Tab-separated table of C-alpha atoms in Angstrom:
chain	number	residue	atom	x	y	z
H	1	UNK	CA	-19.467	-26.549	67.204
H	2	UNK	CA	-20.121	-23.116	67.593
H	3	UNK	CA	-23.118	-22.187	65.220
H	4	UNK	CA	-22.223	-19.726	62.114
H	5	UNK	CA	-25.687	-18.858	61.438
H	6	UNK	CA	-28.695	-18.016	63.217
H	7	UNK	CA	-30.270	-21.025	61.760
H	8	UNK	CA	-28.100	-23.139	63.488
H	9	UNK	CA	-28.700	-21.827	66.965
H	10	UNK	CA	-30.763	-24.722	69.319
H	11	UNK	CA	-33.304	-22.831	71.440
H	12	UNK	CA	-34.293	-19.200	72.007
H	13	UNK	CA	-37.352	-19.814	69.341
H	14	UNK	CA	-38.983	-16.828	70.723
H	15	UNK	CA	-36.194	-14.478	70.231
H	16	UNK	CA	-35.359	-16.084	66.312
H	17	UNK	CA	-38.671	-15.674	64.456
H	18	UNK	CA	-39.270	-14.149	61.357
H	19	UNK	CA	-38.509	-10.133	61.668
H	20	UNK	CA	-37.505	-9.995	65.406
H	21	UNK	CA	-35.109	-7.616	66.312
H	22	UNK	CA	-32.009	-10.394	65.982
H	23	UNK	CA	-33.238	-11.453	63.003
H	24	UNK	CA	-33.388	-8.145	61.681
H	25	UNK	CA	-30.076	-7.702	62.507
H	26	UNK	CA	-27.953	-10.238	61.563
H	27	UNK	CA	-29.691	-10.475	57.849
H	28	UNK	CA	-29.395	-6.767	57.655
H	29	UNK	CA	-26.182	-6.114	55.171
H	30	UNK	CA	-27.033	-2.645	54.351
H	31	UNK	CA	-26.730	-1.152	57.547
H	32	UNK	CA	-30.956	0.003	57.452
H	33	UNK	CA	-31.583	-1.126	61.142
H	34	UNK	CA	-28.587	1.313	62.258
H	35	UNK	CA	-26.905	0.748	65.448
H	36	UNK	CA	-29.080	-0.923	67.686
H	37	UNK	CA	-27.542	-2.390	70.603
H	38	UNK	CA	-28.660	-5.164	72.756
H	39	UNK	CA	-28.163	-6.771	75.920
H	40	UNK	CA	-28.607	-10.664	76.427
H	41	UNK	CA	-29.528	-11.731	79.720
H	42	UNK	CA	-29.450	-15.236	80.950
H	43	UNK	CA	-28.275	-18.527	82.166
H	44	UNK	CA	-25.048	-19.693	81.530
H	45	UNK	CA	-24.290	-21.993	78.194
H	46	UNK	CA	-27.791	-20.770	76.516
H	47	UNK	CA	-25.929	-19.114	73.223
H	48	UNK	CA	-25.134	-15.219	74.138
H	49	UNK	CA	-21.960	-15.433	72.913
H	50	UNK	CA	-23.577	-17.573	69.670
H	51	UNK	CA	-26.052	-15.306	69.176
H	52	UNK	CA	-23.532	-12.325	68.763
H	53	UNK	CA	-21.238	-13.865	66.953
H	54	UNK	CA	-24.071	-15.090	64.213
H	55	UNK	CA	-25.149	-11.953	64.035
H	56	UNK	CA	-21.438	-10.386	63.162
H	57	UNK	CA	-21.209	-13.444	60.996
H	58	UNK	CA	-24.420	-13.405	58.909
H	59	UNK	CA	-24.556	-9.369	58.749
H	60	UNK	CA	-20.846	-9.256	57.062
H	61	UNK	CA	-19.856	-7.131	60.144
H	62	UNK	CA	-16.885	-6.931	62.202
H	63	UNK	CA	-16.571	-8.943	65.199
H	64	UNK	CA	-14.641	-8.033	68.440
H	65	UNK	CA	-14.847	-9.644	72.041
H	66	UNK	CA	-14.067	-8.592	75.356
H	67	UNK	CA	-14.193	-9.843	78.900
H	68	UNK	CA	-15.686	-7.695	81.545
H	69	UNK	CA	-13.323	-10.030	83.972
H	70	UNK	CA	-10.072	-8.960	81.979
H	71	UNK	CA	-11.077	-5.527	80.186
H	72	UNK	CA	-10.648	-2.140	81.215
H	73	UNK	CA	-11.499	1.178	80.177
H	74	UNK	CA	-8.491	1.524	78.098
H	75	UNK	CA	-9.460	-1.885	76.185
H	76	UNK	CA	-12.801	-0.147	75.551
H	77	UNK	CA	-11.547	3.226	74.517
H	78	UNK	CA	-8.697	1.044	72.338
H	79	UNK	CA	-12.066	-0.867	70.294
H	80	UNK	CA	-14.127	2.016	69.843
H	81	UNK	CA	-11.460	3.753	68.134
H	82	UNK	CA	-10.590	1.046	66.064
H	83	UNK	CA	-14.145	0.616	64.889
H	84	UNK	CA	-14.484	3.738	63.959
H	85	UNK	CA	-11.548	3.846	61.642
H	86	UNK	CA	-12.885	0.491	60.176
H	87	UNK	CA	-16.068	2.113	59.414
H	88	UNK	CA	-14.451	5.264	57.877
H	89	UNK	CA	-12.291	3.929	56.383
H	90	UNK	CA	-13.257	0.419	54.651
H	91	UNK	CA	-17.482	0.900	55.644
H	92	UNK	CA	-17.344	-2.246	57.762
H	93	UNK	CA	-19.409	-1.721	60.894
H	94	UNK	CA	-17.919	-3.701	64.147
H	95	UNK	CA	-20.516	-5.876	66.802
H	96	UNK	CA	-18.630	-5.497	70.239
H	97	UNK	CA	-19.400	-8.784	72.126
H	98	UNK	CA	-19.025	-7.426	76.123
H	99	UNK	CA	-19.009	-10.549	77.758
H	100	UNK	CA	-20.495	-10.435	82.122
H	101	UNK	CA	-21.398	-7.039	81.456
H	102	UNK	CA	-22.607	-6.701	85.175
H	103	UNK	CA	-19.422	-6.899	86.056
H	104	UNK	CA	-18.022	-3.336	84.861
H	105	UNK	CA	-18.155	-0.703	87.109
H	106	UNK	CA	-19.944	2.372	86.087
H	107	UNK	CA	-17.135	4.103	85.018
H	108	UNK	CA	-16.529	1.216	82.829
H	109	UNK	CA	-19.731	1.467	81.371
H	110	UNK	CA	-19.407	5.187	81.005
H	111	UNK	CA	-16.802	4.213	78.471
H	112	UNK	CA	-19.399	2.375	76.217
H	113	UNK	CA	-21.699	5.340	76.054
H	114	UNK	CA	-19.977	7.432	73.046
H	115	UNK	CA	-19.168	4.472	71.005
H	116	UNK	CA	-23.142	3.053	71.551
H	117	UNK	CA	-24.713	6.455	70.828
H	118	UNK	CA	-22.488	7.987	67.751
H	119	UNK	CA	-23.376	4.384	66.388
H	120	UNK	CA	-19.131	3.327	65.831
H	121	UNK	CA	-20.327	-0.117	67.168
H	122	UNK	CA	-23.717	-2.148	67.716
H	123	UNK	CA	-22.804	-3.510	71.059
H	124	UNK	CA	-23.648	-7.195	72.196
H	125	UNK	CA	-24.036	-7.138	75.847
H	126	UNK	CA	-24.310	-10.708	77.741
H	127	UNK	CA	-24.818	-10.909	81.598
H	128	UNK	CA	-26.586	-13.604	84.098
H	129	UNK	CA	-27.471	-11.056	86.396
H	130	UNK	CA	-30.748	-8.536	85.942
H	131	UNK	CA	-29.416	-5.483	83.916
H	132	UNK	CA	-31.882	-3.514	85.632
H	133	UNK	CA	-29.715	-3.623	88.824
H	134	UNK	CA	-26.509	-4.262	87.222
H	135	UNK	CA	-26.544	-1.591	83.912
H	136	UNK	CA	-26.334	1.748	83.986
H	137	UNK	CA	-29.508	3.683	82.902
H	138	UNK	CA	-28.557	5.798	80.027
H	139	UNK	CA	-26.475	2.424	78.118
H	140	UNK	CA	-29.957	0.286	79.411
H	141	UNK	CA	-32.229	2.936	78.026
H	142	UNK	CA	-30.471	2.673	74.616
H	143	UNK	CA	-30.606	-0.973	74.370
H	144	UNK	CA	-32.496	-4.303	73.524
H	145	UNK	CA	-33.412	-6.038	76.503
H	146	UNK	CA	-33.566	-9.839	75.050
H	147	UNK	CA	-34.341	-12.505	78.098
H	148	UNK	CA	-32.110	-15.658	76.834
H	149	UNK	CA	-34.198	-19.029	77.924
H	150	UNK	CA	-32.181	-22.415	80.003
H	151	UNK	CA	-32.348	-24.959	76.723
H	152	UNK	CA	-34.728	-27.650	76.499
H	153	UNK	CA	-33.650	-31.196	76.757
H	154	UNK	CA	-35.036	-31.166	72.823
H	155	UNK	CA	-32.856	-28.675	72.351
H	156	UNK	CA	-29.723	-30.284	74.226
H	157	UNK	CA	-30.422	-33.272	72.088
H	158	UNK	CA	-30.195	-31.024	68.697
H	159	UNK	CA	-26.577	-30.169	69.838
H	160	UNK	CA	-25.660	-33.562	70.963
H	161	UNK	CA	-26.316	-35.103	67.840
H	162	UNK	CA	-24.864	-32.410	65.721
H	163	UNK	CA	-21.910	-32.275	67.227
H	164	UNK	CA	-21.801	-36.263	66.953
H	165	UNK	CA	-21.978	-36.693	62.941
H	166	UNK	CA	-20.686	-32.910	62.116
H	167	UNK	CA	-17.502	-32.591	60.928
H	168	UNK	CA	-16.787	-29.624	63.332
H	169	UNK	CA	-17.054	-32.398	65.681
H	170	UNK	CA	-16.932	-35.963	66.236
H	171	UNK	CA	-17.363	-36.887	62.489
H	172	UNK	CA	-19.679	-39.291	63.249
H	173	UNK	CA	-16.498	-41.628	64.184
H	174	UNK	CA	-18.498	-42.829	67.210
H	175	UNK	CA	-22.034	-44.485	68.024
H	176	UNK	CA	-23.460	-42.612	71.206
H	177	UNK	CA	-26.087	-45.212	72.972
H	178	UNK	CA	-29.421	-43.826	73.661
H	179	UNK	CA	-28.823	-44.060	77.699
H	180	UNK	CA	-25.646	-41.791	76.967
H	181	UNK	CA	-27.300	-39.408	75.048
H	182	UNK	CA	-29.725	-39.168	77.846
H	183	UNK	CA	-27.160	-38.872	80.433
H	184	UNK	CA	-25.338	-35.906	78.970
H	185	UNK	CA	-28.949	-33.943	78.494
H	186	UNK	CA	-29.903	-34.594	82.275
H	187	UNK	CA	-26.061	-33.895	83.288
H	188	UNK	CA	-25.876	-30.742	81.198
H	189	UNK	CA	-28.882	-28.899	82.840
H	190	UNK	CA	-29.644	-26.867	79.921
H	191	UNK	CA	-26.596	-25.437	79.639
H	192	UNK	CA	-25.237	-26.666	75.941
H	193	UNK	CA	-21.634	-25.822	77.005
H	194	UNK	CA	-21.486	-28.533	79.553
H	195	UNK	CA	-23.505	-31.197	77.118
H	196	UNK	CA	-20.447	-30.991	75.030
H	197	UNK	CA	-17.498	-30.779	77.171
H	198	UNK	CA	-18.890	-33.695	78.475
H	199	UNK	CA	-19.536	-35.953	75.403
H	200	UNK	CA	-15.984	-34.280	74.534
H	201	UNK	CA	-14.414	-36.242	77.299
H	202	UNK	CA	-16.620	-38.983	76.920
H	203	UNK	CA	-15.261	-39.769	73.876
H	204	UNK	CA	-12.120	-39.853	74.596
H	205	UNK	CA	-12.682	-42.159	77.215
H	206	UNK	CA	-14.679	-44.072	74.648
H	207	UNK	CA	-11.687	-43.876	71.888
H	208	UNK	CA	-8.911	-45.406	74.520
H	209	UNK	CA	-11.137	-47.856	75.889
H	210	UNK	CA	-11.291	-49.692	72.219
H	211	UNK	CA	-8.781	-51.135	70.602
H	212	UNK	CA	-6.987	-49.782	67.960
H	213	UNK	CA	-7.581	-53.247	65.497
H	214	UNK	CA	-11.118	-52.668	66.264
H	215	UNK	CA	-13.657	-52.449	62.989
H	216	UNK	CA	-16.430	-50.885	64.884
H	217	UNK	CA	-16.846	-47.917	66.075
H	218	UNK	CA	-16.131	-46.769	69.860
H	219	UNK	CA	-19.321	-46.837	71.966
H	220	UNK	CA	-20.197	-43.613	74.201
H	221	UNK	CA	-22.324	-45.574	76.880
H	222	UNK	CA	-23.543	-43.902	79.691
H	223	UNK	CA	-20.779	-45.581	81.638
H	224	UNK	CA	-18.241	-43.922	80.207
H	225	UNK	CA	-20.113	-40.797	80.145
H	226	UNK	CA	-20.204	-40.802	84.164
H	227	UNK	CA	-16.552	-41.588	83.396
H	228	UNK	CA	-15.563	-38.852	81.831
H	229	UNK	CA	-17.538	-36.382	83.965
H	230	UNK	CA	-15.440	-37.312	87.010
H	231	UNK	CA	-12.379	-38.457	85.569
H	232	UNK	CA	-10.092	-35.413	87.711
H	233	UNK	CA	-11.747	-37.173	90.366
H	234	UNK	CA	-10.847	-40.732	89.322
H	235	UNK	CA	-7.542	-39.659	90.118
H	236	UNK	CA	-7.555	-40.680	93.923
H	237	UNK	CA	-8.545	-44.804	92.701
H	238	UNK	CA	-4.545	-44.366	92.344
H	239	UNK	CA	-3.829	-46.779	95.368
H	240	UNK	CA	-6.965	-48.745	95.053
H	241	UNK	CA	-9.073	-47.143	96.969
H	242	UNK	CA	-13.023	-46.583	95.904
H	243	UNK	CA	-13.153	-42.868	95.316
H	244	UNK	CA	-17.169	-42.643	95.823
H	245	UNK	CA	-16.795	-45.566	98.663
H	246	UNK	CA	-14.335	-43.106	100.536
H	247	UNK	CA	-16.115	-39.710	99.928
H	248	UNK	CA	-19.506	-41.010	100.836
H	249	UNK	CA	-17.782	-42.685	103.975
H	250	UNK	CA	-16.090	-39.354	104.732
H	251	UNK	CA	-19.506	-37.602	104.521
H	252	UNK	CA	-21.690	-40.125	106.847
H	253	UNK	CA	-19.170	-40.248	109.635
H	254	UNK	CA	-19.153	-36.805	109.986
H	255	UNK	CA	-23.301	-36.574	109.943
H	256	UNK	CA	-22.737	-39.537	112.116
H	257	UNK	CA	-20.885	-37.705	114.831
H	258	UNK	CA	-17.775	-39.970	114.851
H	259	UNK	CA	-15.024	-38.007	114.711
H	260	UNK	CA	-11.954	-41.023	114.833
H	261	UNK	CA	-13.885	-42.522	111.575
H	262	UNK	CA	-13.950	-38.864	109.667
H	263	UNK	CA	-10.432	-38.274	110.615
H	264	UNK	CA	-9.335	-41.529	108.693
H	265	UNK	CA	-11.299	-40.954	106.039
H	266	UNK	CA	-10.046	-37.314	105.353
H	267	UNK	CA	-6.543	-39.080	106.126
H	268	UNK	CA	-7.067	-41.567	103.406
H	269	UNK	CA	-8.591	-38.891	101.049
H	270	UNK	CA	-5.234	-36.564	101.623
H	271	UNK	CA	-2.657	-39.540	101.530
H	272	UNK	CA	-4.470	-40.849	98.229
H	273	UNK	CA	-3.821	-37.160	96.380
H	274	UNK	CA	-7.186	-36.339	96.459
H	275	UNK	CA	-7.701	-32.369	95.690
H	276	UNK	CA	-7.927	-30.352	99.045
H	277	UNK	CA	-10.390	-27.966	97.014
H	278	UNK	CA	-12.489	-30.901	96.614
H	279	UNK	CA	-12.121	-32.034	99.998
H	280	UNK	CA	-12.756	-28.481	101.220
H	281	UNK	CA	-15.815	-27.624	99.296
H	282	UNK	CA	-17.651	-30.912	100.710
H	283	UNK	CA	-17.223	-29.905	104.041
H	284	UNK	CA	-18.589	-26.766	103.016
H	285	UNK	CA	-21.407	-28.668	101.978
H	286	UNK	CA	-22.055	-30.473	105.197
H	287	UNK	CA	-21.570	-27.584	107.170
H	288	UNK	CA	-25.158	-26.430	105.755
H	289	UNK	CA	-26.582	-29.599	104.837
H	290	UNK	CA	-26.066	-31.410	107.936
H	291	UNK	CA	-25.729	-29.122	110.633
H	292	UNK	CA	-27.254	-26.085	109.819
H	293	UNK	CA	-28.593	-23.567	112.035
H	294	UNK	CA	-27.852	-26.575	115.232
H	295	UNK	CA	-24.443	-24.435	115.082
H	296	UNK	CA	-24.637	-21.626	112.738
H	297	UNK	CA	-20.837	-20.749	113.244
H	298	UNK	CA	-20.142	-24.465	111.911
H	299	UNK	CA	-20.327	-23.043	108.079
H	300	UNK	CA	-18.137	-19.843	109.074
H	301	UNK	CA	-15.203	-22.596	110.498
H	302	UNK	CA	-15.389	-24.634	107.221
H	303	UNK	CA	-15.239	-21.522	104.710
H	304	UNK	CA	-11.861	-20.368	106.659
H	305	UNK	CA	-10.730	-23.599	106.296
H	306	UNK	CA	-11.671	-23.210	102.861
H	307	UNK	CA	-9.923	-20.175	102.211
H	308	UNK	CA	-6.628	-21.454	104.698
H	309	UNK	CA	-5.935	-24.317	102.203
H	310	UNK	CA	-6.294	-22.257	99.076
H	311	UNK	CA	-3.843	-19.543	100.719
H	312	UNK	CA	-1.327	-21.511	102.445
H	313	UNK	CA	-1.410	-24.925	100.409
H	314	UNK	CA	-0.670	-28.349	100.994
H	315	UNK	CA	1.044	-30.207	102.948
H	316	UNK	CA	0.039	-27.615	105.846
H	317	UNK	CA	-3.702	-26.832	104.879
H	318	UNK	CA	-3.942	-30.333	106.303
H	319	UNK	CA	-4.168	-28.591	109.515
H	320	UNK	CA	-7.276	-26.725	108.678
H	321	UNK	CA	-9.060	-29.454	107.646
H	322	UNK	CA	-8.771	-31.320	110.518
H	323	UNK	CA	-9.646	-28.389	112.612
H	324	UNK	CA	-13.226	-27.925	110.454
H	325	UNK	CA	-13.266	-32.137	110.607
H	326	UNK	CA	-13.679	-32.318	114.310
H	327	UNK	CA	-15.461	-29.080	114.918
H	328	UNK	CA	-18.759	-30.427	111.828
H	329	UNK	CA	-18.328	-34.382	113.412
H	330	UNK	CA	-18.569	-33.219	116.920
H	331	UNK	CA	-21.455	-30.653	116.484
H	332	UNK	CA	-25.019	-30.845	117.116
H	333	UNK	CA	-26.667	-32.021	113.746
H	334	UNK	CA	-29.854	-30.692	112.328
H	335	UNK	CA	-31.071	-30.512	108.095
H	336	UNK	CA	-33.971	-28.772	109.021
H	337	UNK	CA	-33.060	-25.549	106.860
H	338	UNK	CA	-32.404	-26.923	103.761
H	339	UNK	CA	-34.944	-29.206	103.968
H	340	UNK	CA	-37.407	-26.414	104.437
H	341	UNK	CA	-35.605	-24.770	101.052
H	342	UNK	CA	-36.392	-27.968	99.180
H	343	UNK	CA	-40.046	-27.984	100.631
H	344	UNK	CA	-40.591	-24.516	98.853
H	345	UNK	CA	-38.965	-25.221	95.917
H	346	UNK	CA	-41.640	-28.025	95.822
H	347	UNK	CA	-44.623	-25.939	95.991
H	348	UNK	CA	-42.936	-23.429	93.109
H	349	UNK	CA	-42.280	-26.126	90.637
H	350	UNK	CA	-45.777	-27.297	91.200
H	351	UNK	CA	-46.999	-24.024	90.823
H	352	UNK	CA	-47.742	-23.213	94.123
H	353	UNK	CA	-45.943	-19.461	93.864
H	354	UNK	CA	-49.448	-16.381	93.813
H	355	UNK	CA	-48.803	-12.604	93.218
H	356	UNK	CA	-45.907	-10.538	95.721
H	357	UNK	CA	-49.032	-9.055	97.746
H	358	UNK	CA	-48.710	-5.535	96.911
H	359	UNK	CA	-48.186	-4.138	100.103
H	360	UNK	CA	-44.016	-5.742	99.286
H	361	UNK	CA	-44.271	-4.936	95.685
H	362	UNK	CA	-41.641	-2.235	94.776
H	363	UNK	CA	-42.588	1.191	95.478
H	364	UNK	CA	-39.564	2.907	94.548
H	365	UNK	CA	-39.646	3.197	90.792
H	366	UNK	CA	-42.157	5.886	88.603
H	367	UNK	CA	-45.525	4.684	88.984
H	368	UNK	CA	-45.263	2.276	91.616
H	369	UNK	CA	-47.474	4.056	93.714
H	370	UNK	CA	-50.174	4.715	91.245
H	371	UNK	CA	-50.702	0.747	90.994
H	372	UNK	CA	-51.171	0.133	94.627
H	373	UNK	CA	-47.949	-0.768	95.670
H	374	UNK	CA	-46.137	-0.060	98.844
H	375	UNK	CA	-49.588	0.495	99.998
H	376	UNK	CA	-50.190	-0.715	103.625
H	377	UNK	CA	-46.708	-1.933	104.456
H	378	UNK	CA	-46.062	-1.794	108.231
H	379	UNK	CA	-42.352	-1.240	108.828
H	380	UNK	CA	-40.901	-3.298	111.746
H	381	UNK	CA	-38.712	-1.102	112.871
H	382	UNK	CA	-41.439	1.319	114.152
H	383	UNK	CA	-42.633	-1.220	116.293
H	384	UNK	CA	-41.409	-1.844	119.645
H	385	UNK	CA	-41.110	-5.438	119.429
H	386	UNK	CA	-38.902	-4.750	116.305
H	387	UNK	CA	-42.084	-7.792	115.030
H	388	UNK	CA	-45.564	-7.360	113.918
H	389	UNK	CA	-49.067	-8.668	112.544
H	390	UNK	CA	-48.272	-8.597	108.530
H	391	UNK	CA	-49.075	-11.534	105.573
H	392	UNK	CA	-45.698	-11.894	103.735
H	393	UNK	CA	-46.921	-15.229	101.825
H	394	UNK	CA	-48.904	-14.745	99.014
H	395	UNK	CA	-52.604	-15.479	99.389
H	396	UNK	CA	-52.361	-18.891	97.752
H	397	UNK	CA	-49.929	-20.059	100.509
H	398	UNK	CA	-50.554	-17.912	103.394
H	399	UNK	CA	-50.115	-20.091	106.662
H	400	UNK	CA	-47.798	-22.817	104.814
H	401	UNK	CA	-44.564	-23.505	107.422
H	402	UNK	CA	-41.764	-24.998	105.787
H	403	UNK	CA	-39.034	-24.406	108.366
H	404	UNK	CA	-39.426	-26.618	111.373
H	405	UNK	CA	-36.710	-26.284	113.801
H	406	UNK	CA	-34.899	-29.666	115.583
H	407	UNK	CA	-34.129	-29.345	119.444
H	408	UNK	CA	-30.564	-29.822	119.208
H	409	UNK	CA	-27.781	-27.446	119.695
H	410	UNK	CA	-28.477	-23.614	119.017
H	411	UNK	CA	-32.069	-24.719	116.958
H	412	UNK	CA	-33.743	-25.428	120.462
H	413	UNK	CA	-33.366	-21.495	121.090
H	414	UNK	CA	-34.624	-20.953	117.764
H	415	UNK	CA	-37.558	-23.304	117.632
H	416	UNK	CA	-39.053	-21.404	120.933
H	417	UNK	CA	-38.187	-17.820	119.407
H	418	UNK	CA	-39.704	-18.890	116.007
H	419	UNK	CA	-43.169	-19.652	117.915
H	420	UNK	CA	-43.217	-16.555	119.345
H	421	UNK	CA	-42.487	-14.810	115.807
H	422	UNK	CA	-45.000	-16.890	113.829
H	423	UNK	CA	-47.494	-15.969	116.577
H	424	UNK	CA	-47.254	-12.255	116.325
H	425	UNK	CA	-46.666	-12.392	112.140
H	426	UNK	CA	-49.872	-14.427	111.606
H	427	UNK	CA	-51.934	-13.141	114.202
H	428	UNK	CA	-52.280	-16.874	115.561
């Protein structure tokens, strides 16, 4: 389902109108806008990979793909030569697609420099982190910086239904129900990738759940969506046993503190088949979720155990997880932390966020200073408290707690050493 054109591509209006820089690109044949390079940064699933490959597709150009995670500088040295006997030889320019850019090391990069600059390829460049942090200067400098935007459920929703009734994809051989088509939006997150894999599976599920003398069509419901989402998970029903009954029982004993009653559970989890990555990446969870900073070191125990199970396997990384069972269940409990996350990602969804004051803006790069910034910042350090009188919060929420400690285990000593800090801080 991969779009061929830019006019297929759902979302990233702002980067697509008439005369932009991709436009320009792809619809430029000729070779007049030379060998401009850009770099696409952003989420996961929003089209970087799309967008390149439209623009190889549409422009009549050459299109080669790497992986930052598998490539080396050979494999860069190896493409650049080859484009530059394609262009020599048969006037074909190549678009190199460098997929996770950020995560070549400068020496890597280094190796992108002659190929960029003597114009033997226009490079694509997709990361999710910043390039300004993760990109060296001189391939940043001669680039397109295009910011790539999460898709809108509007735009999920284009996808979903193309891929239902084109042939590149379901072939309209299936009726998706309107709550279905809702659930795979809300489970995809805007991230187009997952909306498919999902109704991918879903359909599936759909297609063996009807019979083979039916006349209709097989019905995605949302059902069978949810279905499909978990079905390596539906693997532990095996012996009867409720998979979301068990997991959720699991996860309450241990915030309950009973220790015999998250040992079965974690028994029956192990003796049903259930994944041990699964297993161990919950208890991950509740390490932070329910416990916290009441015993700090109870998130350090459950990544080891983690890491013990991936390295020595089952049936012994059974033995780790009972070790990070008893030491969450038996710990002092507090959600105060996260909690306090979810209480400022409250206030920044409604809007609550103000300007960085500009004594913490970013002083460091060229004309920083000139704009005020940096200016008035007391550094701790020089203090002999190590703690001082300073606003962090921006003036629209200066004042606003959102971490309030509990009194039980280790968060008693850091409820009565946060008063002291909040004291000196704000001056109160």
């Amino acid at each position: 389902m991969r779009p061929k054109s830019l006019e297929e591509v759902a979302g990233q209006r702002h980067l697509l109108k008439p005369g932009s820089p991709l436009v320009a690109l792809a619809s430029d044949k000729e070779g007049q806008t030379g060998s401009v390079s850009v770099i696409l940064w952003g989420p996961p699933g929003t089209g970087k990979t799309t967008l390149a490959q439209a623009i190889a597709h549409s422009s009549g150009r050459r299109f080669v793909e790497l992986s930052a995670v598998t490539a080396g500088v050979k494999d860069v040295r190896l493409v650049m030569d080859e484009a530059l006997s394609t262009r020599d030889l048969y006037g074909i320019s190549t678009v190199l697609f460098l997929d996770e850019i950020h995560r070549f090391t400068k020496a890597q990069q280094d190796a992108l420099l002659p190929g960029v600059e003597n114009g033997w390829v226009i490079l694509v460049a997709a990361t999710t982190e910043n390039p300004s942090f993760s990109v060296i200067s001189p391939l940043l400098s001669r680039s397109l910086l295009l910011t790539l935007e999460t898709l809108s459920d509007d735009d999920l929703g284009t996808v979903i239904d193309r891929a239902v009734a084109d042939d590149r994809g379901l072939a309209d051989q299936y009726v998706l129900a309107p709550e279905a088509r809702a659930a795979l939006i809300r489970l995809a997150s805007g991230d187009a990738r997952r909306a498919l894999t999902a109704l991918e599976a879903a359909s599936v599920t759909a297609a063996s759940a009807t019979p083979a003398t039916a006349k209709e069509k097989p019905v995605i419901t949302a059902e069978l969506v949810a279905q499909a989402v978990d079905r390596a998970l539906l693997r532990y029903d095996r012996n009867g046993d409720e998979h979301y009954d068990v997991i959720s029982a699991f996860i309450k004993s241990v915030r309950g503190s009973d220790v015999d009653a998250s040992l079965h559970y974690l028994a029956r989890m192990i003796e049903a088949g259930e994944d041990p990555r699964f297993i161990a990446r919950r208890i991950i969870i509740l390490a932070s979720e329910d416990i916290g900073m009441a015993d700090p070191q109870a998130l350090g125990v459950a990544i080891a155990a983690a890491d013990a199970v991936q390295y020595i396997g089952m049936p012994e990384g059974r033995i780790p997880l009972a070790q990070a069972v008893v030491h969450l269940a038996t710990a002092p409990k507090s959600n105060a932390a996260y909690r306090a996350l979810d209480a400022a990602i409250a206030d920044v969804r409604a809007g609550r966020i103000g300007r960085v004051p500009k004594h913490l803006r970013d002083a460091h790069y060229p004309g920083a200073k000139r704009l005020g910034h940096g200016k008035g910042y007391q550094y701790p350090h020089d203090d002999e408290l190590g703690v001082l009188k300073q606003q962090y919060l921006p003036d629209e929420l200066d004042g606003t707690t959102y971490y309030t400690p509990t009194e039980h285990g280790n968060e008693r000593d850091v409820a009565a050493r946060l008063a002291k800090l909040r004291r000196i801080v704000r001056g109160r």
